[in-house]
Amino acid sequence: MLIQYGYTGYLSKVSNLSKSAEEWVAGGMPITKMMNMERRNGEDKPVIRKALVELDGKPFKYFEAHRDVWAVETAFTYPGAIQYYGPSEVCDLTTRTLALEQN
């Protein structure tokens, strides 16, 4: 829809992901808003800043607590196919990472 309304150079986004799906807000954001100037090969260049893993964040702490076991075991979660309609307990499941960040 962004292009349909003449918004080029925009990235689609969804806000309020920590809330229930009914409270999510879809929209757009200019790519330039995400850019910073960084020195690359002696010149200033516009780049999107890289995101590093937060080593003190809850998702990494969870990984850190389990990685020795996971190194020798098959242990994964398969939530199934994405559900776009149906009961909210099926359609509105929060990702594992987001759930760890919220708790």
Short mmCIF file of C-alpha atoms in Angstrom, two decimals:
data_model
loop_
_atom_site.label_atom_id
_atom_site.label_comp_id
_atom_site.label_asym_id
_atom_site.label_seq_id
_atom_site.Cartn_x
_atom_site.Cartn_y
_atom_site.Cartn_z
CA MET A 1 0.00 0.00 0.00
CA LEU A 2 2.92 2.35 0.56
CA ILE A 3 3.86 2.35 -3.13
CA GLN A 4 0.20 2.56 -4.16
CA TYR A 5 0.01 5.89 -2.32
CA GLY A 6 3.32 7.18 -3.67
CA TYR A 7 5.55 6.38 -0.69
CA THR A 8 8.80 5.22 -2.25
CA GLY A 9 11.90 4.77 -0.14
CA TYR A 10 9.78 3.60 2.78
CA LEU A 11 9.99 0.43 4.82
CA SER A 12 6.80 -1.19 6.07
CA LYS A 13 6.65 -1.67 9.83
CA VAL A 14 4.39 -2.90 12.58
CA SER A 15 4.46 -1.18 15.98
CA ASN A 16 3.23 -2.26 19.43
CA LEU A 17 4.31 -5.88 18.92
CA SER A 18 4.57 -6.38 22.66
CA LYS A 19 0.79 -5.88 22.90
CA SER A 20 -2.02 -8.13 21.67
CA ALA A 21 -2.48 -8.35 17.89
CA GLU A 22 -5.57 -6.12 18.01
CA GLU A 23 -3.33 -3.28 19.23
CA TRP A 24 -0.64 -3.64 16.55
CA VAL A 25 -0.24 -0.63 14.27
CA ALA A 26 0.90 -1.04 10.65
CA GLY A 27 2.65 1.82 8.93
CA GLY A 28 5.67 3.00 7.02
CA MET A 29 8.97 4.63 7.84
CA PRO A 30 11.45 6.40 5.55
CA ILE A 31 14.56 4.28 5.10
CA THR A 32 16.63 7.43 5.61
CA LYS A 33 15.34 7.63 9.19
CA MET A 34 17.22 4.41 9.93
CA MET A 35 20.49 5.63 8.44
CA ASN A 36 23.56 6.97 10.18
CA MET A 37 26.82 8.29 8.83
CA GLU A 38 29.78 5.96 9.41
CA ARG A 39 33.35 6.17 8.24
CA ARG A 40 34.07 3.41 5.70
CA ASN A 41 37.38 3.23 3.84
CA GLY A 42 38.17 6.82 4.77
CA GLU A 43 34.83 8.25 3.60
CA ASP A 44 31.58 9.03 5.40
CA LYS A 45 28.84 6.76 4.09
CA PRO A 46 25.14 6.51 4.96
CA VAL A 47 24.51 3.07 6.47
CA ILE A 48 21.89 1.32 8.54
CA ARG A 49 23.55 0.72 11.89
CA LYS A 50 24.15 -2.93 12.62
CA ALA A 51 22.30 -4.44 15.55
CA LEU A 52 24.35 -6.54 17.92
CA VAL A 53 23.13 -9.20 20.30
CA GLU A 54 22.51 -7.73 23.74
CA LEU A 55 24.66 -10.02 25.89
CA ASP A 56 22.86 -8.88 29.04
CA GLY A 57 19.38 -9.32 27.52
CA LYS A 58 16.97 -12.04 28.63
CA PRO A 59 16.96 -13.93 25.28
CA PHE A 60 20.75 -14.31 25.30
CA LYS A 61 20.78 -15.22 29.00
CA TYR A 62 18.28 -18.00 28.22
CA PHE A 63 20.49 -19.24 25.37
CA GLU A 64 23.57 -19.03 27.59
CA ALA A 65 21.89 -21.14 30.29
CA HIS A 66 20.95 -23.87 27.79
CA ARG A 67 23.73 -23.88 25.18
CA ASP A 68 25.80 -26.70 26.74
CA VAL A 69 22.80 -29.04 26.64
CA TRP A 70 21.77 -27.83 23.18
CA ALA A 71 25.29 -28.53 21.88
CA VAL A 72 24.77 -32.28 22.37
CA GLU A 73 20.98 -32.68 22.16
CA THR A 74 18.40 -32.05 19.52
CA ALA A 75 16.21 -29.47 21.21
CA PHE A 76 14.10 -27.03 19.24
CA THR A 77 10.63 -25.57 19.19
CA TYR A 78 8.48 -25.80 16.09
CA PRO A 79 5.43 -23.57 16.55
CA GLY A 80 3.80 -24.82 13.35
CA ALA A 81 2.50 -22.90 10.38
CA ILE A 82 1.59 -19.23 10.68
CA GLN A 83 -2.12 -18.88 11.42
CA TYR A 84 -3.85 -15.79 10.05
CA TYR A 85 -7.36 -16.56 11.27
CA GLY A 86 -8.94 -18.55 14.05
CA PRO A 87 -8.90 -18.36 17.83
CA SER A 88 -6.45 -15.86 19.32
CA GLU A 89 -4.62 -18.58 21.31
CA VAL A 90 -3.57 -20.00 17.93
CA CYS A 91 -3.22 -16.86 15.81
CA ASP A 92 -1.71 -14.40 18.27
CA LEU A 93 1.15 -16.43 19.70
CA THR A 94 4.11 -14.30 20.73
CA THR A 95 7.54 -15.28 19.44
CA ARG A 96 9.86 -16.97 21.95
CA THR A 97 12.32 -14.08 21.84
CA LEU A 98 9.64 -11.46 22.48
CA ALA A 99 8.15 -13.57 25.29
CA LEU A 100 11.58 -13.75 26.96
CA GLU A 101 12.02 -9.98 26.62
CA GLN A 102 8.59 -9.31 28.16
CA ASN A 103 9.02 -11.57 31.22
#
